[in-house]
PDB file of C-alpha atoms in Angstrom:
ATOM      1  CA  MET A   1     -15.070 -14.075 -15.243  1.00  0.00           C
ATOM      2  CA  GLU A   2     -13.834 -17.104 -17.182  1.00  0.00           C
ATOM      3  CA  PRO A   3     -10.125 -17.245 -18.153  1.00  0.00           C
ATOM      4  CA  GLY A   4      -9.412 -15.902 -21.633  1.00  0.00           C
ATOM      5  CA  LEU A   5      -8.113 -12.954 -23.631  1.00  0.00           C
ATOM      6  CA  ALA A   6     -10.715 -10.588 -22.213  1.00  0.00           C
ATOM      7  CA  ARG A   7      -9.739 -11.362 -18.617  1.00  0.00           C
ATOM      8  CA  ASP A   8      -6.031 -11.099 -19.495  1.00  0.00           C
ATOM      9  CA  ALA A   9      -6.560  -7.663 -21.076  1.00  0.00           C
ATOM     10  CA  LEU A  10      -8.525  -6.450 -18.063  1.00  0.00           C
ATOM     11  CA  THR A  11      -5.805  -7.763 -15.738  1.00  0.00           C
ATOM     12  CA  LEU A  12      -3.162  -5.789 -17.648  1.00  0.00           C
ATOM     13  CA  LEU A  13      -5.309  -2.659 -17.387  1.00  0.00           C
ATOM     14  CA  LEU A  14      -5.824  -3.332 -13.691  1.00  0.00           C
ATOM     15  CA  GLY A  15      -2.061  -3.655 -13.250  1.00  0.00           C
ATOM     16  CA  PHE A  16      -1.402  -0.353 -15.019  1.00  0.00           C
ATOM     17  CA  THR A  17      -4.009   1.435 -12.875  1.00  0.00           C
ATOM     18  CA  THR A  18      -2.573  -0.199  -9.769  1.00  0.00           C
ATOM     19  CA  GLY A  19       0.921   0.973 -10.671  1.00  0.00           C
ATOM     20  CA  VAL A  20      -0.172   4.571 -11.192  1.00  0.00           C
ATOM     21  CA  LEU A  21      -2.046   4.714  -7.894  1.00  0.00           C
ATOM     22  CA  SER A  22       0.615   2.845  -5.906  1.00  0.00           C
ATOM     23  CA  ALA A  23       3.343   5.328  -6.791  1.00  0.00           C
ATOM     24  CA  LEU A  24       0.962   8.294  -6.662  1.00  0.00           C
ATOM     25  CA  PHE A  25      -0.170   7.536  -3.114  1.00  0.00           C
ATOM     26  CA  GLY A  26       2.655   5.302  -1.814  1.00  0.00           C
ATOM     27  CA  ILE A  27       0.227   2.570  -0.804  1.00  0.00           C
ATOM     28  CA  GLY A  28       1.360  -0.505  -2.720  1.00  0.00           C
ATOM     29  CA  GLY A  29      -1.700  -0.405  -4.971  1.00  0.00           C
ATOM     30  CA  ALA A  30      -3.239  -3.595  -3.605  1.00  0.00           C
ATOM     31  CA  ILE A  31      -6.280  -1.719  -2.355  1.00  0.00           C
ATOM     32  CA  VAL A  32      -7.129  -1.388  -6.045  1.00  0.00           C
ATOM     33  CA  SER A  33      -5.901  -4.746  -7.333  1.00  0.00           C
ATOM     34  CA  ASN A  34      -7.579  -6.738  -4.534  1.00  0.00           C
ATOM     35  CA  PRO A  35     -11.168  -5.744  -5.422  1.00  0.00           C
ATOM     36  CA  GLY A  36     -10.198  -5.768  -9.101  1.00  0.00           C
ATOM     37  CA  LEU A  37      -9.073  -9.388  -8.891  1.00  0.00           C
ATOM     38  CA  ARG A  38     -12.237 -10.241  -6.962  1.00  0.00           C
ATOM     39  CA  ALA A  39     -14.270  -8.763  -9.814  1.00  0.00           C
ATOM     40  CA  LEU A  40     -12.297 -10.934 -12.253  1.00  0.00           C
ATOM     41  CA  GLY A  41     -13.324 -14.042 -10.310  1.00  0.00           C
ATOM     42  CA  ALA A  42     -10.478 -14.618  -7.835  1.00  0.00           C
ATOM     43  CA  ALA A  43     -11.324 -15.963  -4.373  1.00  0.00           C
ATOM     44  CA  PRO A  44     -10.731 -13.557  -1.426  1.00  0.00           C
ATOM     45  CA  LEU A  45      -7.469 -15.116  -0.186  1.00  0.00           C
ATOM     46  CA  VAL A  46      -6.208 -15.609  -3.748  1.00  0.00           C
ATOM     47  CA  ALA A  47      -6.876 -11.914  -4.438  1.00  0.00           C
ATOM     48  CA  VAL A  48      -4.821 -11.038  -1.356  1.00  0.00           C
ATOM     49  CA  GLY A  49      -1.902 -13.286  -2.367  1.00  0.00           C
ATOM     50  CA  THR A  50      -1.892 -12.665  -6.111  1.00  0.00           C
ATOM     51  CA  THR A  51      -1.450  -8.923  -5.817  1.00  0.00           C
ATOM     52  CA  LEU A  52       1.783  -9.256  -3.793  1.00  0.00           C
ATOM     53  CA  PRO A  53       4.248 -10.327  -6.558  1.00  0.00           C
ATOM     54  CA  SER A  54       3.473  -7.152  -8.519  1.00  0.00           C
ATOM     55  CA  ILE A  55       4.200  -4.816  -5.592  1.00  0.00           C
ATOM     56  CA  LEU A  56       8.007  -5.119  -5.666  1.00  0.00           C
ATOM     57  CA  PRO A  57       8.504  -4.309  -9.388  1.00  0.00           C
ATOM     58  CA  GLY A  58       6.061  -1.423  -9.116  1.00  0.00           C
ATOM     59  CA  ALA A  59       7.778  -0.120  -5.994  1.00  0.00           C
ATOM     60  CA  ILE A  60      11.182  -0.279  -7.696  1.00  0.00           C
ATOM     61  CA  SER A  61       9.861   1.611 -10.708  1.00  0.00           C
ATOM     62  CA  GLY A  62       8.379   4.384  -8.569  1.00  0.00           C
ATOM     63  CA  THR A  63      11.357   4.470  -6.201  1.00  0.00           C
ATOM     64  CA  LEU A  64      13.805   5.176  -9.024  1.00  0.00           C
ATOM     65  CA  ARG A  65      11.761   8.231  -9.987  1.00  0.00           C
ATOM     66  CA  TYR A  66      11.475   9.503  -6.395  1.00  0.00           C
ATOM     67  CA  ARG A  67      15.175   8.944  -5.775  1.00  0.00           C
ATOM     68  CA  ARG A  68      16.046  11.369  -8.547  1.00  0.00           C
ATOM     69  CA  GLU A  69      14.054  14.056  -6.716  1.00  0.00           C
ATOM     70  CA  GLY A  70      15.662  13.313  -3.318  1.00  0.00           C
ATOM     71  CA  LEU A  71      12.293  12.566  -1.678  1.00  0.00           C
ATOM     72  CA  ILE A  72      13.185   9.252   0.007  1.00  0.00           C
ATOM     73  CA  ASN A  73      14.203   9.387   3.676  1.00  0.00           C
ATOM     74  CA  TRP A  74      16.640   6.466   3.817  1.00  0.00           C
ATOM     75  CA  GLN A  75      17.237   6.981   7.559  1.00  0.00           C
ATOM     76  CA  LEU A  76      13.629   5.924   8.184  1.00  0.00           C
ATOM     77  CA  VAL A  77      13.499   3.194   5.533  1.00  0.00           C
ATOM     78  CA  ILE A  78      16.081   1.091   7.411  1.00  0.00           C
ATOM     79  CA  PRO A  79      14.309   0.784  10.818  1.00  0.00           C
ATOM     80  CA  ALA A  80      10.798   0.681   9.336  1.00  0.00           C
ATOM     81  CA  ALA A  81      11.586  -2.023   6.794  1.00  0.00           C
ATOM     82  CA  ALA A  82      13.805  -4.116   9.086  1.00  0.00           C
ATOM     83  CA  SER A  83      11.246  -4.223  11.895  1.00  0.00           C
ATOM     84  CA  GLY A  84       8.395  -5.014   9.551  1.00  0.00           C
ATOM     85  CA  LEU A  85       9.870  -8.023   7.753  1.00  0.00           C
ATOM     86  CA  LEU A  86       9.094 -10.618  10.452  1.00  0.00           C
ATOM     87  CA  ALA A  87       5.698  -9.019  11.004  1.00  0.00           C
ATOM     88  CA  VAL A  88       4.933  -9.560   7.315  1.00  0.00           C
ATOM     89  CA  VAL A  89       5.493 -13.306   7.644  1.00  0.00           C
ATOM     90  CA  ALA A  90       3.391 -13.474  10.828  1.00  0.00           C
ATOM     91  CA  GLY A  91       0.573 -11.568   9.168  1.00  0.00           C
ATOM     92  CA  SER A  92       0.659 -13.849   6.126  1.00  0.00           C
ATOM     93  CA  PHE A  93       0.134 -16.949   8.274  1.00  0.00           C
ATOM     94  CA  LEU A  94      -2.543 -15.197  10.332  1.00  0.00           C
ATOM     95  CA  SER A  95      -4.528 -14.486   7.162  1.00  0.00           C
ATOM     96  CA  HIS A  96      -5.672 -18.120   7.153  1.00  0.00           C
ATOM     97  CA  ALA A  97      -6.778 -17.924  10.781  1.00  0.00           C
ATOM     98  CA  VAL A  98      -9.321 -15.155  10.199  1.00  0.00           C
ATOM     99  CA  PRO A  99     -12.896 -16.484   9.877  1.00  0.00           C
ATOM    100  CA  GLY A 100     -15.371 -15.477   7.186  1.00  0.00           C
ATOM    101  CA  ASP A 101     -13.592 -16.996   4.115  1.00  0.00           C
ATOM    102  CA  GLY A 102     -11.487 -13.851   3.755  1.00  0.00           C
ATOM    103  CA  HIS A 103     -14.384 -11.380   3.686  1.00  0.00           C
ATOM    104  CA  LEU A 104     -13.572 -10.113   7.179  1.00  0.00           C
ATOM    105  CA  LEU A 105     -10.043  -9.331   5.982  1.00  0.00           C
ATOM    106  CA  LEU A 106     -11.389  -7.040   3.289  1.00  0.00           C
ATOM    107  CA  LEU A 107     -13.913  -5.439   5.644  1.00  0.00           C
ATOM    108  CA  LEU A 108     -10.995  -4.589   7.924  1.00  0.00           C
ATOM    109  CA  ILE A 109      -9.344  -2.916   4.944  1.00  0.00           C
ATOM    110  CA  ALA A 110     -12.471  -0.789   4.460  1.00  0.00           C
ATOM    111  CA  VAL A 111     -12.457   0.434   8.065  1.00  0.00           C
ATOM    112  CA  LEU A 112      -8.724   1.152   7.925  1.00  0.00           C
ATOM    113  CA  LEU A 113      -9.047   3.076   4.680  1.00  0.00           C
ATOM    114  CA  ALA A 114     -11.970   5.170   5.922  1.00  0.00           C
ATOM    115  CA  PHE A 115     -10.006   6.262   8.997  1.00  0.00           C
ATOM    116  CA  THR A 116      -6.903   6.993   6.935  1.00  0.00           C
ATOM    117  CA  ALA A 117      -8.923   8.998   4.409  1.00  0.00           C
ATOM    118  CA  TRP A 118     -10.376  11.223   7.116  1.00  0.00           C
ATOM    119  CA  ARG A 119      -7.025  11.802   8.804  1.00  0.00           C
ATOM    120  CA  THR A 120      -5.286  12.584   5.524  1.00  0.00           C
ATOM    121  CA  ALA A 121      -7.843  14.931   3.975  1.00  0.00           C
ATOM    122  CA  ALA A 122      -9.380  16.640   7.015  1.00  0.00           C
ATOM    123  CA  VAL A 123      -6.598  16.813   9.609  1.00  0.00           C
ATOM    124  CA  PRO A 124      -3.589  19.070   8.887  1.00  0.00           C
ATOM    125  CA  PRO A 125      -0.062  17.821   9.667  1.00  0.00           C
ATOM    126  CA  ALA A 126       0.826  18.069  13.364  1.00  0.00           C
ATOM    127  CA  THR A 127       4.199  19.717  12.649  1.00  0.00           C
ATOM    128  CA  PRO A 128       5.703  21.553   9.703  1.00  0.00           C
ATOM    129  CA  ALA A 129       7.301  19.227   7.186  1.00  0.00           C
ATOM    130  CA  PRO A 130      11.092  19.360   7.006  1.00  0.00           C
ATOM    131  CA  ASP A 131      12.621  20.817   3.859  1.00  0.00           C
ATOM    132  CA  ASN A 132      15.212  18.059   3.528  1.00  0.00           C
ATOM    133  CA  PRO A 133      13.667  14.542   3.602  1.00  0.00           C
ATOM    134  CA  ASP A 134      16.995  13.008   4.628  1.00  0.00           C
ATOM    135  CA  ASP A 135      16.985  14.962   7.901  1.00  0.00           C
ATOM    136  CA  ALA A 136      15.219  13.696  11.029  1.00  0.00           C
ATOM    137  CA  PRO A 137      12.210  15.872  11.967  1.00  0.00           C
ATOM    138  CA  PRO A 138      13.392  18.742  14.181  1.00  0.00           C
ATOM    139  CA  THR A 139      10.756  18.089  16.846  1.00  0.00           C
ATOM    140  CA  ALA A 140      12.040  14.617  17.779  1.00  0.00           C
ATOM    141  CA  PRO A 141      15.509  13.321  18.722  1.00  0.00           C
ATOM    142  CA  GLU A 142      17.050  11.064  16.095  1.00  0.00           C
ATOM    143  CA  ARG A 143      16.942   7.918  18.261  1.00  0.00           C
ATOM    144  CA  ARG A 144      13.253   8.399  19.153  1.00  0.00           C
ATOM    145  CA  THR A 145      12.457   9.063  15.485  1.00  0.00           C
ATOM    146  CA  ARG A 146      13.980   5.754  14.467  1.00  0.00           C
ATOM    147  CA  TRP A 147      12.145   3.849  17.211  1.00  0.00           C
ATOM    148  CA  VAL A 148       8.845   5.378  16.084  1.00  0.00           C
ATOM    149  CA  ALA A 149       9.673   4.429  12.485  1.00  0.00           C
ATOM    150  CA  ALA A 150      10.382   0.866  13.650  1.00  0.00           C
ATOM    151  CA  GLY A 151       7.011   0.690  15.404  1.00  0.00           C
ATOM    152  CA  ILE A 152       5.268   1.963  12.300  1.00  0.00           C
ATOM    153  CA  GLY A 153       7.081  -0.726  10.323  1.00  0.00           C
ATOM    154  CA  VAL A 154       5.836  -3.509  12.627  1.00  0.00           C
ATOM    155  CA  VAL A 155       2.200  -2.463  12.295  1.00  0.00           C
ATOM    156  CA  ALA A 156       2.495  -1.874   8.557  1.00  0.00           C
ATOM    157  CA  GLY A 157       4.292  -5.182   8.004  1.00  0.00           C
ATOM    158  CA  LEU A 158       1.687  -7.134   9.952  1.00  0.00           C
ATOM    159  CA  LEU A 159      -1.125  -5.637   7.896  1.00  0.00           C
ATOM    160  CA  SER A 160       0.832  -6.141   4.695  1.00  0.00           C
ATOM    161  CA  GLY A 161       1.023  -9.886   5.245  1.00  0.00           C
ATOM    162  CA  LEU A 162      -2.451 -10.144   6.752  1.00  0.00           C
ATOM    163  CA  LEU A 163      -4.358  -8.089   4.184  1.00  0.00           C
ATOM    164  CA  GLY A 164      -2.026  -7.944   1.197  1.00  0.00           C
ATOM    165  CA  ILE A 165      -2.249  -4.136   1.104  1.00  0.00           C
ATOM    166  CA  GLY A 166       1.456  -3.315   1.186  1.00  0.00           C
ATOM    167  CA  GLY A 167       1.291  -1.429   4.490  1.00  0.00           C
ATOM    168  CA  GLY A 168       1.315   1.987   2.845  1.00  0.00           C
ATOM    169  CA  VAL A 169      -2.079   2.943   4.225  1.00  0.00           C
ATOM    170  CA  ILE A 170      -0.442   2.844   7.654  1.00  0.00           C
ATOM    171  CA  MET A 171       2.954   4.300   6.827  1.00  0.00           C
ATOM    172  CA  VAL A 172       1.956   7.345   4.783  1.00  0.00           C
ATOM    173  CA  PRO A 173      -0.306   8.953   7.428  1.00  0.00           C
ATOM    174  CA  ALA A 174       1.935   7.735  10.276  1.00  0.00           C
ATOM    175  CA  PHE A 175       5.044   9.262   8.719  1.00  0.00           C
ATOM    176  CA  THR A 176       3.302  12.598   8.215  1.00  0.00           C
ATOM    177  CA  GLU A 177       1.531  12.804  11.590  1.00  0.00           C
ATOM    178  CA  LEU A 178       4.001  11.113  13.951  1.00  0.00           C
ATOM    179  CA  LEU A 179       7.260  12.135  12.302  1.00  0.00           C
ATOM    180  CA  GLY A 180       6.297  15.432  10.673  1.00  0.00           C
ATOM    181  CA  MET A 181       7.321  14.464   7.148  1.00  0.00           C
ATOM    182  CA  SER A 182       5.944  16.151   4.048  1.00  0.00           C
ATOM    183  CA  LEU A 183       3.329  14.042   2.262  1.00  0.00           C
ATOM    184  CA  LYS A 184       5.519  13.640  -0.820  1.00  0.00           C
ATOM    185  CA  SER A 185       8.452  12.396   1.250  1.00  0.00           C
ATOM    186  CA  ALA A 186       6.145  10.074   3.222  1.00  0.00           C
ATOM    187  CA  ILE A 187       4.749   8.616  -0.012  1.00  0.00           C
ATOM    188  CA  ALA A 188       8.224   8.067  -1.477  1.00  0.00           C
ATOM    189  CA  THR A 189       9.613   6.526   1.732  1.00  0.00           C
ATOM    190  CA  SER A 190       6.545   4.330   2.176  1.00  0.00           C
ATOM    191  CA  LEU A 191       6.842   3.010  -1.368  1.00  0.00           C
ATOM    192  CA  VAL A 192      10.368   1.735  -0.665  1.00  0.00           C
ATOM    193  CA  CYS A 193       9.162  -0.058   2.470  1.00  0.00           C
ATOM    194  CA  VAL A 194       6.146  -1.705   0.825  1.00  0.00           C
ATOM    195  CA  GLY A 195       8.420  -3.045  -1.897  1.00  0.00           C
ATOM    196  CA  ILE A 196      10.645  -4.651   0.738  1.00  0.00           C
ATOM    197  CA  PHE A 197       7.632  -6.049   2.599  1.00  0.00           C
ATOM    198  CA  ALA A 198       6.348  -7.640  -0.598  1.00  0.00           C
ATOM    199  CA  VAL A 199       9.252 -10.109  -0.770  1.00  0.00           C
ATOM    200  CA  PRO A 200       8.571 -12.242   2.365  1.00  0.00           C
ATOM    201  CA  ALA A 201       4.808 -11.754   1.951  1.00  0.00           C
ATOM    202  CA  THR A 202       4.960 -13.147  -1.594  1.00  0.00           C
ATOM    203  CA  ILE A 203       7.067 -16.124  -0.514  1.00  0.00           C
ATOM    204  CA  THR A 204       4.740 -16.937   2.386  1.00  0.00           C
ATOM    205  CA  HIS A 205       1.521 -16.650   0.385  1.00  0.00           C
ATOM    206  CA  ALA A 206       3.081 -18.745  -2.405  1.00  0.00           C
ATOM    207  CA  PHE A 207       3.846 -21.429   0.174  1.00  0.00           C
ATOM    208  CA  LEU A 208       0.211 -21.242   1.324  1.00  0.00           C
ATOM    209  CA  GLY A 209      -1.035 -21.623  -2.270  1.00  0.00           C
ATOM    210  CA  ASP A 210      -2.741 -18.230  -2.425  1.00  0.00           C
ATOM    211  CA  ILE A 211      -1.184 -16.930  -5.680  1.00  0.00           C
ATOM    212  CA  ASP A 212      -2.580 -17.280  -9.215  1.00  0.00           C
ATOM    213  CA  TRP A 213       0.706 -16.795 -11.084  1.00  0.00           C
ATOM    214  CA  ARG A 214      -0.836 -16.061 -14.481  1.00  0.00           C
ATOM    215  CA  LEU A 215      -2.787 -13.155 -13.050  1.00  0.00           C
ATOM    216  CA  ALA A 216       0.224 -12.053 -10.974  1.00  0.00           C
ATOM    217  CA  ILE A 217       2.494 -11.858 -14.046  1.00  0.00           C
ATOM    218  CA  LEU A 218      -0.082  -9.891 -16.033  1.00  0.00           C
ATOM    219  CA  LEU A 219      -0.509  -7.480 -13.130  1.00  0.00           C
ATOM    220  CA  THR A 220       3.246  -6.965 -12.952  1.00  0.00           C
ATOM    221  CA  ILE A 221       3.539  -6.185 -16.665  1.00  0.00           C
ATOM    222  CA  GLY A 222       1.000  -3.391 -16.251  1.00  0.00           C
ATOM    223  CA  VAL A 223       2.266  -2.118 -12.903  1.00  0.00           C
ATOM    224  CA  ILE A 224       5.821  -1.164 -13.940  1.00  0.00           C
ATOM    225  CA  PRO A 225       5.026   1.619 -16.457  1.00  0.00           C
ATOM    226  CA  GLY A 226       2.067   2.753 -14.364  1.00  0.00           C
ATOM    227  CA  ALA A 227       4.278   3.328 -11.317  1.00  0.00           C
ATOM    228  CA  ARG A 228       6.592   5.642 -13.249  1.00  0.00           C
ATOM    229  CA  ILE A 229       3.632   7.763 -14.310  1.00  0.00           C
ATOM    230  CA  GLY A 230       2.180   7.838 -10.780  1.00  0.00           C
ATOM    231  CA  ALA A 231       5.467   9.012  -9.272  1.00  0.00           C
ATOM    232  CA  SER A 232       5.727  11.827 -11.808  1.00  0.00           C
ATOM    233  CA  LEU A 233       2.194  12.981 -10.968  1.00  0.00           C
ATOM    234  CA  THR A 234       2.984  13.101  -7.237  1.00  0.00           C
ATOM    235  CA  ILE A 235       6.140  15.144  -7.768  1.00  0.00           C
ATOM    236  CA  ARG A 236       4.227  17.758  -9.787  1.00  0.00           C
ATOM    237  CA  THR A 237       1.231  18.081  -7.431  1.00  0.00           C
ATOM    238  CA  ALA A 238       0.996  20.685  -4.650  1.00  0.00           C
ATOM    239  CA  GLU A 239       1.054  19.280  -1.084  1.00  0.00           C
ATOM    240  CA  ARG A 240      -2.465  20.373  -0.083  1.00  0.00           C
ATOM    241  CA  ARG A 241      -4.029  19.126  -3.301  1.00  0.00           C
ATOM    242  CA  LEU A 242      -2.183  15.855  -2.893  1.00  0.00           C
ATOM    243  CA  ARG A 243      -3.531  15.381   0.661  1.00  0.00           C
ATOM    244  CA  LEU A 244      -7.076  16.026  -0.552  1.00  0.00           C
ATOM    245  CA  ALA A 245      -6.652  13.668  -3.500  1.00  0.00           C
ATOM    246  CA  VAL A 246      -5.272  10.901  -1.280  1.00  0.00           C
ATOM    247  CA  GLY A 247      -8.135  11.313   1.207  1.00  0.00           C
ATOM    248  CA  ILE A 248     -10.877  11.275  -1.431  1.00  0.00           C
ATOM    249  CA  PHE A 249      -9.380   8.297  -3.216  1.00  0.00           C
ATOM    250  CA  LEU A 250      -9.067   6.225  -0.043  1.00  0.00           C
ATOM    251  CA  ALA A 251     -12.620   7.124   1.026  1.00  0.00           C
ATOM    252  CA  LEU A 252     -14.055   5.934  -2.290  1.00  0.00           C
ATOM    253  CA  VAL A 253     -12.137   2.668  -2.148  1.00  0.00           C
ATOM    254  CA  ALA A 254     -13.251   2.148   1.468  1.00  0.00           C
ATOM    255  CA  LEU A 255     -16.877   2.578   0.435  1.00  0.00           C
ATOM    256  CA  VAL A 256     -16.531   0.048  -2.383  1.00  0.00           C
ATOM    257  CA  TYR A 257     -14.857  -2.481  -0.083  1.00  0.00           C
ATOM    258  CA  PHE A 258     -17.452  -2.048   2.650  1.00  0.00           C
ATOM    259  CA  VAL A 259     -20.486  -2.447   0.361  1.00  0.00           C
ATOM    260  CA  THR A 260     -19.218  -5.378  -1.710  1.00  0.00           C
ATOM    261  CA  GLU A 261     -17.679  -7.376   1.132  1.00  0.00           C
ATOM    262  CA  THR A 262     -20.575  -6.841   3.543  1.00  0.00           C
ATOM    263  CA  ARG A 263     -22.961  -8.128   0.898  1.00  0.00           C
ATOM    264  CA  ALA A 264     -20.704 -11.123   0.146  1.00  0.00           C
ATOM    265  CA  LEU A 265     -20.357 -11.923   3.849  1.00  0.00           C
ATOM    266  CA  PHE A 266     -24.107 -11.934   4.456  1.00  0.00           C
ATOM    267  CA  GLU A 267     -24.751 -13.955   1.290  1.00  0.00           C
ATOM    268  CA  GLY A 268     -22.451 -16.636   2.662  1.00  0.00           C
ATOM    269  CA  LEU A 269     -24.329 -16.956   5.971  1.00  0.00           C
TER     270      LEU A 269
END
């Protein structure tokens, strides 16, 4: 689509939708904004980079709402975020080393989302979720819990920089399955981490010239109010319904990614 008022309006709408879904599912929202920016005419790597500046403001907006409800596990935020920061930078530089003009990056997103969707919707949590999100899960010693959180942060940070997806698609299911957190607490805690990851990822992709700043600013304007609404929806939704909603949503996005990027990849051969 050519630059103009119509594209600007659609970018604002895309940002609002991204904000709602990012806070609702704790995933950073880039899995929506990436294909949305592609549809608006952005190149694959530019779509990956441009979505990153909007993640931090959206994460802050959603985090403030979750904090009021006591859903954020700050004991896990510290090791997960700290270990993932360097991985974010490494992943950002690796994004230019992946062949296929960026299409393989987005196909990897599709595979990742499909697996996450199945695990979230079809597989019940391995352990009961703790009532207090600030407590370490009762089935694991505190030190082991923090090391697991750090490992999750490394993987999530690497994928955040590599794919521009915020890392939430890794952290939300990993927090619930490996650490026994409730889905709501996992979503809230993940959202804090993806906001932190967005800072070095944005700086690195800006250095690499992957960000269209006009589109990034418009996305951000829409993301902030959307994230507040998304967080409120998560708080009011029952756990089982939320798991099903997350799984269905991720499966649909995975299908869209797989079809569009496979076609684009073969057209380029």
